[in-house]
Tab-separated table of C-alpha atoms in Angstrom:
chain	number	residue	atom	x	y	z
A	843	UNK	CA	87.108	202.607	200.639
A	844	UNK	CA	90.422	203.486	202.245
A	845	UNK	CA	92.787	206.180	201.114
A	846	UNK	CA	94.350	205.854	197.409
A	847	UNK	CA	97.309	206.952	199.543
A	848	UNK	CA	100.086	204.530	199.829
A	849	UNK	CA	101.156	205.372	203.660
A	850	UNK	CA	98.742	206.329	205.998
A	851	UNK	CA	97.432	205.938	209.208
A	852	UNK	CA	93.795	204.422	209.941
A	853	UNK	CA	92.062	203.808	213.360
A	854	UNK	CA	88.472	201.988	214.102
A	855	UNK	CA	86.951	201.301	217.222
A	856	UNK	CA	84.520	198.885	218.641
A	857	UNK	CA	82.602	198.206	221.506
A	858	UNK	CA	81.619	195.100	223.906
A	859	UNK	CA	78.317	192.961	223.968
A	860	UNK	CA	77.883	194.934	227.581
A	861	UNK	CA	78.073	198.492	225.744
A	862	UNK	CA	74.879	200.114	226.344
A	863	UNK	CA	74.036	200.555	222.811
A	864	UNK	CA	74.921	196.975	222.049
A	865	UNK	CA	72.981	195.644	225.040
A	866	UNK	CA	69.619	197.521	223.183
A	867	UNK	CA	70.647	196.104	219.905
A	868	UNK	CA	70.773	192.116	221.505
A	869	UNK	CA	67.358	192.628	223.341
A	870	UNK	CA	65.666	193.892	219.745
A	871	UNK	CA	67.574	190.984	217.315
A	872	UNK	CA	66.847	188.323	220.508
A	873	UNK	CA	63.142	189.835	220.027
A	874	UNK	CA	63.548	189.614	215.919
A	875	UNK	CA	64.678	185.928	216.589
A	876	UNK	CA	61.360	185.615	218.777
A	877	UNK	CA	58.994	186.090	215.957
A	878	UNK	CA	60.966	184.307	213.383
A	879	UNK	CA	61.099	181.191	215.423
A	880	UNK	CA	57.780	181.250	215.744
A	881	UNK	CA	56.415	182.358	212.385
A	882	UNK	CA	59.191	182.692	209.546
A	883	UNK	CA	57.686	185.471	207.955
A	884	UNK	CA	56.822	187.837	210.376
A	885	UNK	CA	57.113	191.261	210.652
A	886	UNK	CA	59.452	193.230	213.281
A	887	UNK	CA	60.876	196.712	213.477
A	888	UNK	CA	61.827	196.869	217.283
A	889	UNK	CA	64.004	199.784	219.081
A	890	UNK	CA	65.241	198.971	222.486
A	891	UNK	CA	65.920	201.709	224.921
A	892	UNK	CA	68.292	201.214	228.195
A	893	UNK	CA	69.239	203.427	231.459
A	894	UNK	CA	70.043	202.785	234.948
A	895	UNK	CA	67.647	199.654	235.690
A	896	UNK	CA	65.169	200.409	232.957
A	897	UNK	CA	64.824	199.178	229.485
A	898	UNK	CA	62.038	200.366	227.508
A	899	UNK	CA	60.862	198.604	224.193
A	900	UNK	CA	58.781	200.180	221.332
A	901	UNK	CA	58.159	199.414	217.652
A	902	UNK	CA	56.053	197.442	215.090
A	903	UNK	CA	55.431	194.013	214.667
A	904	UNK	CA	53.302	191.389	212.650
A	905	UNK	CA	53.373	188.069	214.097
A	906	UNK	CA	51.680	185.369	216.349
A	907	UNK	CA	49.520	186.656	219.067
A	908	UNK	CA	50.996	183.966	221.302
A	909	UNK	CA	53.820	186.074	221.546
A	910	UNK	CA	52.517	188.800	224.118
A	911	UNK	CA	54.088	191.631	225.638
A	912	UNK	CA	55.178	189.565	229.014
A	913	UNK	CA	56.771	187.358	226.980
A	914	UNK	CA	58.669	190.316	225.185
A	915	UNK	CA	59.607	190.824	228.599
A	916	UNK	CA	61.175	187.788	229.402
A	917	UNK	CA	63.364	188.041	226.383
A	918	UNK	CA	64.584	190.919	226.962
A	919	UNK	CA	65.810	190.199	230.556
A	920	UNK	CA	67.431	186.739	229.028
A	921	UNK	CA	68.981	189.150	226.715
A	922	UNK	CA	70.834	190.958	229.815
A	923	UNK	CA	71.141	187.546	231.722
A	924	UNK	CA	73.000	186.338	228.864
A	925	UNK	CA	75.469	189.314	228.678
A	926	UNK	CA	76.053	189.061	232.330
A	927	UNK	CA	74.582	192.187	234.166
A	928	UNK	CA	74.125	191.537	237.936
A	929	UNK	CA	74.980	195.251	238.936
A	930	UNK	CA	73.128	197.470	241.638
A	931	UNK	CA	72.597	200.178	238.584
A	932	UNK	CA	71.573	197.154	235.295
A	933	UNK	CA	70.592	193.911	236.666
A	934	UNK	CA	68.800	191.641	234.561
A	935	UNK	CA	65.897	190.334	236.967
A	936	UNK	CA	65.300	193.516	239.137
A	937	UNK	CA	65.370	196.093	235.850
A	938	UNK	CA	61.672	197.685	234.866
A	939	UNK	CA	60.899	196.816	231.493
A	940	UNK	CA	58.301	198.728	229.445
A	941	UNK	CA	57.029	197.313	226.444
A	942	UNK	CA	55.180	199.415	223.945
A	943	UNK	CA	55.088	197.033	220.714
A	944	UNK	CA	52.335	197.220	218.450
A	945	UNK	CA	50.958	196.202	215.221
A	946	UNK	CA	52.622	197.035	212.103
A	947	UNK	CA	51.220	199.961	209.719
A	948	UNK	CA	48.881	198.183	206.958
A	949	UNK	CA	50.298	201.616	204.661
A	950	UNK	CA	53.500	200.014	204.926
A	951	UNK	CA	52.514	196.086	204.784
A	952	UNK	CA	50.904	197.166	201.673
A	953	UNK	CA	54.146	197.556	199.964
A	954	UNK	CA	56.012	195.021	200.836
A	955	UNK	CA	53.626	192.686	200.793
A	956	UNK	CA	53.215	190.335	197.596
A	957	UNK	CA	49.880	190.955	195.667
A	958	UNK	CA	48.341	189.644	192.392
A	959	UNK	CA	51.149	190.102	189.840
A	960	UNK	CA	53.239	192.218	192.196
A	961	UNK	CA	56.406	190.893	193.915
A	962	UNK	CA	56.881	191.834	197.388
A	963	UNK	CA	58.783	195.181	197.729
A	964	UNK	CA	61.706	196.602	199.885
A	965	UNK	CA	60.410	197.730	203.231
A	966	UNK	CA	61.830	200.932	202.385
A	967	UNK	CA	63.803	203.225	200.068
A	968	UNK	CA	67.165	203.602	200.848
A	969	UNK	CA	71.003	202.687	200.144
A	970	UNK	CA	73.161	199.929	201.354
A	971	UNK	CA	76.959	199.269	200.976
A	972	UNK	CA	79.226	196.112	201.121
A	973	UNK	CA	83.046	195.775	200.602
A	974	UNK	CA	85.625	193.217	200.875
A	975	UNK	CA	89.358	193.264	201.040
A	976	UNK	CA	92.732	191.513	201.433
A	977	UNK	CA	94.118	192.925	204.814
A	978	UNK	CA	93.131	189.516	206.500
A	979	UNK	CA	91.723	186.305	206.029
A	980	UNK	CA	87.891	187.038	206.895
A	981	UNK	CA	88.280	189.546	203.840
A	982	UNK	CA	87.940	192.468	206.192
A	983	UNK	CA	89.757	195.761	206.728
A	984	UNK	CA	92.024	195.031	209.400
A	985	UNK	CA	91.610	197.998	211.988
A	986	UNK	CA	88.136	196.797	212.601
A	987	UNK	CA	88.573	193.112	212.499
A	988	UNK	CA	91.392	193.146	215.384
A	989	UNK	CA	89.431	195.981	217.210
A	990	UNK	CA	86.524	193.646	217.354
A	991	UNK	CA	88.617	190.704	218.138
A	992	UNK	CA	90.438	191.741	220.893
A	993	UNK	CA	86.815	192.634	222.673
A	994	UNK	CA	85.526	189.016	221.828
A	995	UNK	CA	88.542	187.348	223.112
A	996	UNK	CA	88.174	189.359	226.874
A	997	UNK	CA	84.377	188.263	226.809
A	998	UNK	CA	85.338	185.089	225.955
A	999	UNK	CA	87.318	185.171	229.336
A	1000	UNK	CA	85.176	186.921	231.608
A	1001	UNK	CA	82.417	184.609	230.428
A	1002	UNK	CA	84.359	181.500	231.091
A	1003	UNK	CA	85.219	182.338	234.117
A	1004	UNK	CA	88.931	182.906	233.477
A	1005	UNK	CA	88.996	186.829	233.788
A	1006	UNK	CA	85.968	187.687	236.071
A	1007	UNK	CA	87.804	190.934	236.815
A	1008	UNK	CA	86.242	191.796	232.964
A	1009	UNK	CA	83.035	193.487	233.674
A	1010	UNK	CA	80.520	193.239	230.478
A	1011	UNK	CA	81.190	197.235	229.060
A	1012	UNK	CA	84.151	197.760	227.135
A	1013	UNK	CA	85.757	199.193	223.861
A	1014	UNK	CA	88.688	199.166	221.751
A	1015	UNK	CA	90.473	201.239	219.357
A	1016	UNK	CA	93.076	199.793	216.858
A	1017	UNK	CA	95.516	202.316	214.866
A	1018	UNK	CA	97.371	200.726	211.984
A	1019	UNK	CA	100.134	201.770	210.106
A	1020	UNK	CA	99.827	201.436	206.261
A	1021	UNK	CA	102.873	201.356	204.196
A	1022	UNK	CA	102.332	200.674	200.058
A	1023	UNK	CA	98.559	200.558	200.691
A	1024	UNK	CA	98.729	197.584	202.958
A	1025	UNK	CA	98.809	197.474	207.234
A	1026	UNK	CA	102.099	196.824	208.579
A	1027	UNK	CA	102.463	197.178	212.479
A	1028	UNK	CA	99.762	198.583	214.998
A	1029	UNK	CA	100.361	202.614	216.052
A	1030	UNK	CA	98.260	202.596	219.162
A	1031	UNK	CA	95.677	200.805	220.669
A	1032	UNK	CA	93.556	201.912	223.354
A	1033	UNK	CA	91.197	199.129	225.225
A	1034	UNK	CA	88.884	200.436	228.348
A	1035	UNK	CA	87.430	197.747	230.121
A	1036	UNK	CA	84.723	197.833	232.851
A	1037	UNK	CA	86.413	195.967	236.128
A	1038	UNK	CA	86.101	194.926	239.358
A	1039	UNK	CA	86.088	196.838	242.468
A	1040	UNK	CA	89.572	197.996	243.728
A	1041	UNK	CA	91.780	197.016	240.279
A	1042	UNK	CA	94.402	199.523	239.912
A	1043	UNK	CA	94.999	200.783	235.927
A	1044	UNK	CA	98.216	198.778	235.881
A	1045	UNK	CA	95.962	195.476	236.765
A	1046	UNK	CA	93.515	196.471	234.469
A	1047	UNK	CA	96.215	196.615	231.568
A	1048	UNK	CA	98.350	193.775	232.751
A	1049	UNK	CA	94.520	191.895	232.256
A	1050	UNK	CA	93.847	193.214	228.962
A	1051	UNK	CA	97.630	192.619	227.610
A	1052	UNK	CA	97.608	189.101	226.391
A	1053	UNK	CA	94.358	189.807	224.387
A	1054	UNK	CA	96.054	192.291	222.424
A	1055	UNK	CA	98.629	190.684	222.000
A	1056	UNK	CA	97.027	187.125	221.024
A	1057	UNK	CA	95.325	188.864	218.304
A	1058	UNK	CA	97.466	191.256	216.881
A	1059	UNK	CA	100.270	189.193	214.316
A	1060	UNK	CA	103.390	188.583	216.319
A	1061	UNK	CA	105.509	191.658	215.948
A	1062	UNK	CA	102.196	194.836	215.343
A	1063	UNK	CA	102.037	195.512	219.116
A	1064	UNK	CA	102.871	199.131	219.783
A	1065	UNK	CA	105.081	200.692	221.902
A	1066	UNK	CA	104.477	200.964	225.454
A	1067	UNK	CA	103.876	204.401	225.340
A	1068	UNK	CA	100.954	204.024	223.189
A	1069	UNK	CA	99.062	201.592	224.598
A	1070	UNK	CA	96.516	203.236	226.447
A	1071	UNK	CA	93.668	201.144	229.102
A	1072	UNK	CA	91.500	202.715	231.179
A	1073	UNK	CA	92.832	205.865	230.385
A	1074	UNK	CA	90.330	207.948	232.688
A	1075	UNK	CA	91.829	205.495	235.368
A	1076	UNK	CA	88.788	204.033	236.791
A	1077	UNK	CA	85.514	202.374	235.389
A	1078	UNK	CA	83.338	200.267	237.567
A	1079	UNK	CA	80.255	201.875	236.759
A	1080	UNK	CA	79.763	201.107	233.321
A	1081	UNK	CA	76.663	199.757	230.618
A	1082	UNK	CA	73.450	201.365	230.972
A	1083	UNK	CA	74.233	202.438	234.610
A	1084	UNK	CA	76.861	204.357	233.448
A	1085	UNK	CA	75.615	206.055	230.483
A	1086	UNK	CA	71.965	205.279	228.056
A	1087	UNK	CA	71.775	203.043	225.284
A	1088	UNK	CA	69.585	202.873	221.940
A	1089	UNK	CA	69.254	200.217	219.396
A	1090	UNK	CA	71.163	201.213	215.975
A	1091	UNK	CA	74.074	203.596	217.457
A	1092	UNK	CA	76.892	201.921	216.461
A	1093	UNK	CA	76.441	201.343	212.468
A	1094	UNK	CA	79.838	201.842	211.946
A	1095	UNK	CA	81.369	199.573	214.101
A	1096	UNK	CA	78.405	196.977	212.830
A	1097	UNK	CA	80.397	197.268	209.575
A	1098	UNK	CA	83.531	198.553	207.911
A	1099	UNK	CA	84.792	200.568	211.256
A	1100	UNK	CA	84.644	203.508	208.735
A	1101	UNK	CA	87.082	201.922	205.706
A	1102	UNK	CA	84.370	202.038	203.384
A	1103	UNK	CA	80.683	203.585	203.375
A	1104	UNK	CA	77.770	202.634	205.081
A	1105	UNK	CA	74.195	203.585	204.292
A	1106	UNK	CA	72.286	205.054	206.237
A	1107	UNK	CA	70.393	202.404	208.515
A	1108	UNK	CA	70.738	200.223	211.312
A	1109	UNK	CA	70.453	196.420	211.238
A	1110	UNK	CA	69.584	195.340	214.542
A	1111	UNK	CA	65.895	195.199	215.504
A	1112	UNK	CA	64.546	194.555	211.702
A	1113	UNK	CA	63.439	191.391	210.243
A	1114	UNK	CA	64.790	190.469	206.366
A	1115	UNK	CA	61.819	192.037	204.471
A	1116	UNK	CA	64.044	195.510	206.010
A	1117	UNK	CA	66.494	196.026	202.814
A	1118	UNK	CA	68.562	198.261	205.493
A	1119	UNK	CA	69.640	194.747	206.867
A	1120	UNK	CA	69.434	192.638	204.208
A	1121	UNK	CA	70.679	193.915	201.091
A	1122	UNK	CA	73.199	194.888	203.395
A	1123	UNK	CA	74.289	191.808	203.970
A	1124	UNK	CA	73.686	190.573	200.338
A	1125	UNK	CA	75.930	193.248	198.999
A	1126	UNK	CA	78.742	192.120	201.276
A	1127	UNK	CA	78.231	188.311	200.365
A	1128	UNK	CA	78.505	189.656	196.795
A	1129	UNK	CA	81.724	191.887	197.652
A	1130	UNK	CA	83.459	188.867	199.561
A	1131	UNK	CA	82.888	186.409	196.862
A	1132	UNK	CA	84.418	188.719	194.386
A	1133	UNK	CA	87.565	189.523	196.338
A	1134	UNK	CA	87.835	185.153	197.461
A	1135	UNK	CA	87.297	184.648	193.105
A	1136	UNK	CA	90.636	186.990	192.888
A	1137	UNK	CA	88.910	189.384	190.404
A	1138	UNK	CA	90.169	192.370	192.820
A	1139	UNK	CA	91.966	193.477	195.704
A	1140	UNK	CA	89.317	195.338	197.093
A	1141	UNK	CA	85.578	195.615	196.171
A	1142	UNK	CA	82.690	198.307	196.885
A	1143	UNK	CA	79.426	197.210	196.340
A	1144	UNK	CA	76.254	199.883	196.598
A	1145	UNK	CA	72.563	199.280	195.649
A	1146	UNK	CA	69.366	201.428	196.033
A	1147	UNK	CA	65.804	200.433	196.823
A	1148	UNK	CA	62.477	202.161	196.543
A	1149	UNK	CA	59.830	201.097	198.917
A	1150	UNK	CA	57.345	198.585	197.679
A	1151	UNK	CA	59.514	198.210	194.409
A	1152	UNK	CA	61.127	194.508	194.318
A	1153	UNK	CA	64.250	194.915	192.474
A	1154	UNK	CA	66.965	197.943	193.074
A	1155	UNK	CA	66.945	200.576	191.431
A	1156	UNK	CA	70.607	200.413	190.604
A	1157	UNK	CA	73.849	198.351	191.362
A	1158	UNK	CA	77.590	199.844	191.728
A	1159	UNK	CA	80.711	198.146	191.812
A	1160	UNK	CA	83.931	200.365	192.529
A	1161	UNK	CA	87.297	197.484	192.425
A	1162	UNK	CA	90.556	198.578	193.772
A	1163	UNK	CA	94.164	196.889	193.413
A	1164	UNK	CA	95.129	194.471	190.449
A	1165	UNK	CA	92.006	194.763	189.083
A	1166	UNK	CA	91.584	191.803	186.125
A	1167	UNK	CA	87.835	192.257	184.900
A	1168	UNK	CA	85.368	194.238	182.820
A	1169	UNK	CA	83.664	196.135	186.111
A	1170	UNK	CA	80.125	196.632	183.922
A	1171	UNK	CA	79.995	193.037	183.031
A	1172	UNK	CA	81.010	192.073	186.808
A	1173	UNK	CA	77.785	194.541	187.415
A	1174	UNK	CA	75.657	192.931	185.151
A	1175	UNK	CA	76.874	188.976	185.964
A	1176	UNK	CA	76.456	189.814	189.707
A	1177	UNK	CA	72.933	190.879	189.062
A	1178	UNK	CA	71.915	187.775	186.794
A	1179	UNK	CA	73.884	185.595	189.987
A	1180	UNK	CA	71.604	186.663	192.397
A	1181	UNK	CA	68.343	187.841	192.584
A	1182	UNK	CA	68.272	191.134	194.440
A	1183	UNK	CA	65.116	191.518	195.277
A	1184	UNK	CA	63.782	191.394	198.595
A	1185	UNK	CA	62.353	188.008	198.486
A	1186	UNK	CA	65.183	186.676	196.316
A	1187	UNK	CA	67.858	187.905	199.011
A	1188	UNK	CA	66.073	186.211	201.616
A	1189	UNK	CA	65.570	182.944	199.833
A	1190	UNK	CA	69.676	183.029	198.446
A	1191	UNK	CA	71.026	183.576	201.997
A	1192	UNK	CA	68.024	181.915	203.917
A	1193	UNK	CA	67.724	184.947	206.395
A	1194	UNK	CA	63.461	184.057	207.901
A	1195	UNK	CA	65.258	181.928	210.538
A	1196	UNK	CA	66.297	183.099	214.135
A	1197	UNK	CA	70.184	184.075	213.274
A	1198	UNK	CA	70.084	187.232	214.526
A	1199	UNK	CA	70.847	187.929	218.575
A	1200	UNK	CA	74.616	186.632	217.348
A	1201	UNK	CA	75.258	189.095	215.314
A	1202	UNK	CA	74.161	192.196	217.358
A	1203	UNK	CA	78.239	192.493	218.708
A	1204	UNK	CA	81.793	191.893	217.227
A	1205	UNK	CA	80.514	193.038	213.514
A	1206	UNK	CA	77.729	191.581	211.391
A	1207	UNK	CA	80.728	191.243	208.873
A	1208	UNK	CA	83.898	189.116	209.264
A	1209	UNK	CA	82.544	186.373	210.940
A	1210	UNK	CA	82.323	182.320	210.304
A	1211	UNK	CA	79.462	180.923	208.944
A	1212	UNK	CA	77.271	178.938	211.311
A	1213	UNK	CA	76.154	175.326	210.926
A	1214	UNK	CA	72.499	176.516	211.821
A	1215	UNK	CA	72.821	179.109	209.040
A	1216	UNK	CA	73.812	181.841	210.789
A	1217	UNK	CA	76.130	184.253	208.708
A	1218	UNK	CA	74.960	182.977	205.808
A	1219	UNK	CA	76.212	186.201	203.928
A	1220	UNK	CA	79.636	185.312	204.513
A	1221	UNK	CA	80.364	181.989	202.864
A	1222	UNK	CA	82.324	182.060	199.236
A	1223	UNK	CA	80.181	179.583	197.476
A	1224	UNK	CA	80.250	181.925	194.221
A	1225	UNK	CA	83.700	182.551	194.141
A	1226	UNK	CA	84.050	179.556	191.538
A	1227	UNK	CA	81.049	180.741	189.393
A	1228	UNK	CA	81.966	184.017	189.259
A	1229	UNK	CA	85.652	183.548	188.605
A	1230	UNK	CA	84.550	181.121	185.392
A	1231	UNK	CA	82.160	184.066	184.031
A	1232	UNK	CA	84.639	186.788	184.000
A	1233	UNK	CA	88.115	185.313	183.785
């Protein structure tokens, strides 16, 4: 969680949908949404590797047999379609794709698989984090959520057709000024954008202006001086032309952008039986209801898992502000809420459907949830339940 201090800087950054990492982590969730469309409860742990005109895909699955390794292929090049490569160095239709996917260990189907009297177990041991807070209305800390927001609304332009200067790489950087323990005005912000051929830095940030300053509140922007695009001056080569990407490189930006902790896996790539993903995201459904119920200001939420052991092996709540609750009865009426096992995380959020390729840029956290069921984690449906339990 963010400093006890009561005036303070704090920065986070994030990157586009075009960012070589984030390119790998779209192919591998488009691939997780693959299986789960087709079978519900299949298996997938899939990394995604990317360099100039060459993406390379390894990892385990269990699923249908109908889904073969050309057909991996195609996915992945819709993946890069979608995000809108078409360069000389990345192009969607010309890049070599290698696919080395196989079946998944039977050591570790054994335990997560459901047998006899035994429940199905976490995919792995492990710890996962979620947190909520005040600083805006998704319940996020605020560096991150405008970071990420500022990069959505420039792909929402280049995609439409309104800014094709935008190429698809880019990243942010949002510096906030906290005064009594809440953000006040923006310090610096620093945007780098992938363009066009033959854009001076002064069109580039005359381009990227407007974004800022749509989603900053009216008043945060910072002074000239310290608003920094492009600062290296030039960047037409940019994505996996420009510089390799893996699947699961940019956990923080996936999450808090570094205002609270973060365990110590990636999401992208996994399918819910992977507690890295899920519990992940149950622990910040659980943290965002608790904040939306008004029983804190702020709220940390940590569990642990063994593998092929259904239920955690322990639950932590840490509350900050006006706190008005008993934190080891909040502990024990989140647990009796919602079953944190595995299988009962899945079921609760209804994660075995293909939700996934959306989330892979602008933060698994923070977002609205979809009609399909998509960011399921994020709705405040206990708010009311929990509020009449401990208030």
């Amino acid at each position: 969680m963010l400093s006890q201090r009561k005036n303070y800087l704090f920065t986070s950054e994030s990157v586009s949908e075009g960012h070589p990492d984030k390119v790998c982590d779209r192919i591998s969730d488009a691939i997780v949404d693959t299986y789960l469309a087709a079978e519900p409860h299949s298996r997938v742990a899939v990394e995604t590797l990317t360099t100039t005109n060459r993406i390379v895909l390894a990892g385990e699955v269990r699923g249908p047999q109908s889904i073969t390794h050309d057909h991996l292929e195609e996915v992945a090049r819709h993946a890069v379609k979608d995000i809108g490569y078409e360069q000389q160095g990345f192009h969607w239709k010309n890049a070599e794709v290698e696919v080395y996917v196989h079946e998944q260990s039977s050591d570790i189907a054994m335990g997560v698989d459901a047998a006899g009297n035994k429940d199905e177990g976490a995919g792995d041991q492990g710890i996962m984090f979620g947190y909520a807070c005040k600083e805006t209305e998704e319940l996020m800390p605020a560096p991150i959520q405008f970071a990420h927001n500022i990069l959505k609304s420039m792909a929402e332009a280049r995609h439409s057709g309104a800014k094709p200067e935008f190429g698809p790489d880019a990243k942010s950087q949002v510096t906030l000024r906290y005064e009594h323990g809440r953000p006040v005005e923006a310090t610096s912000v620093v945007v780098s954008t992938q363009h066009k051929e033959g854009l001076t830095q002064d069109d580039v940030r005359e381009l990227v202006r407007p974004h800022v300053l749509d989603v900053l509140p009216e008043g945060w922007m910072c002074e000239e001086s310290a608003f920094f695009v492009n600062p290296t001056g030039n960047f037409v080569i940019g994505g996996p032309d420009g510089d390799a990407g893996l699947t699961g490189r940019k956990i923080i930006v996936d999450t808090y952008g570094g205002a609270a902790q973060h365990g110590g896996g990636a999401f992208s790539g996994k399918d819910p039986t992977k507690v890295d993903r899920s519990a992940a995201y149950a622990c910040r459904y659980l943290a965002k209801n608790v904040v939306a119920a008004g029983l804190a200001e702020t709220c940390l939420i940590q569990v642990s898992y063994a593998i092929g052991v259904s239920q955690p092996l322990s639950l932590f709540v840490e509350l900050g502000g006006k706190v008005g609750v008993d934190v080891e009865k909040l502990e024990r009426t989140l647990r009796e809420t919602m079953d944190l096992s595995p299988r009962g995380i899945r079921e609760h959020l209804k994660l075995n459907r293909p939700i996934y390729a959306r989330t892979a840029a602008y933060g698994h956290f923070g977002r609205s949830p979809d009609g399909d069921g998509g960011f399921s984690w994020e709705r405040t449906d206990l708010a009311d339940e929990l509020r009449a339990a401990l208030v």
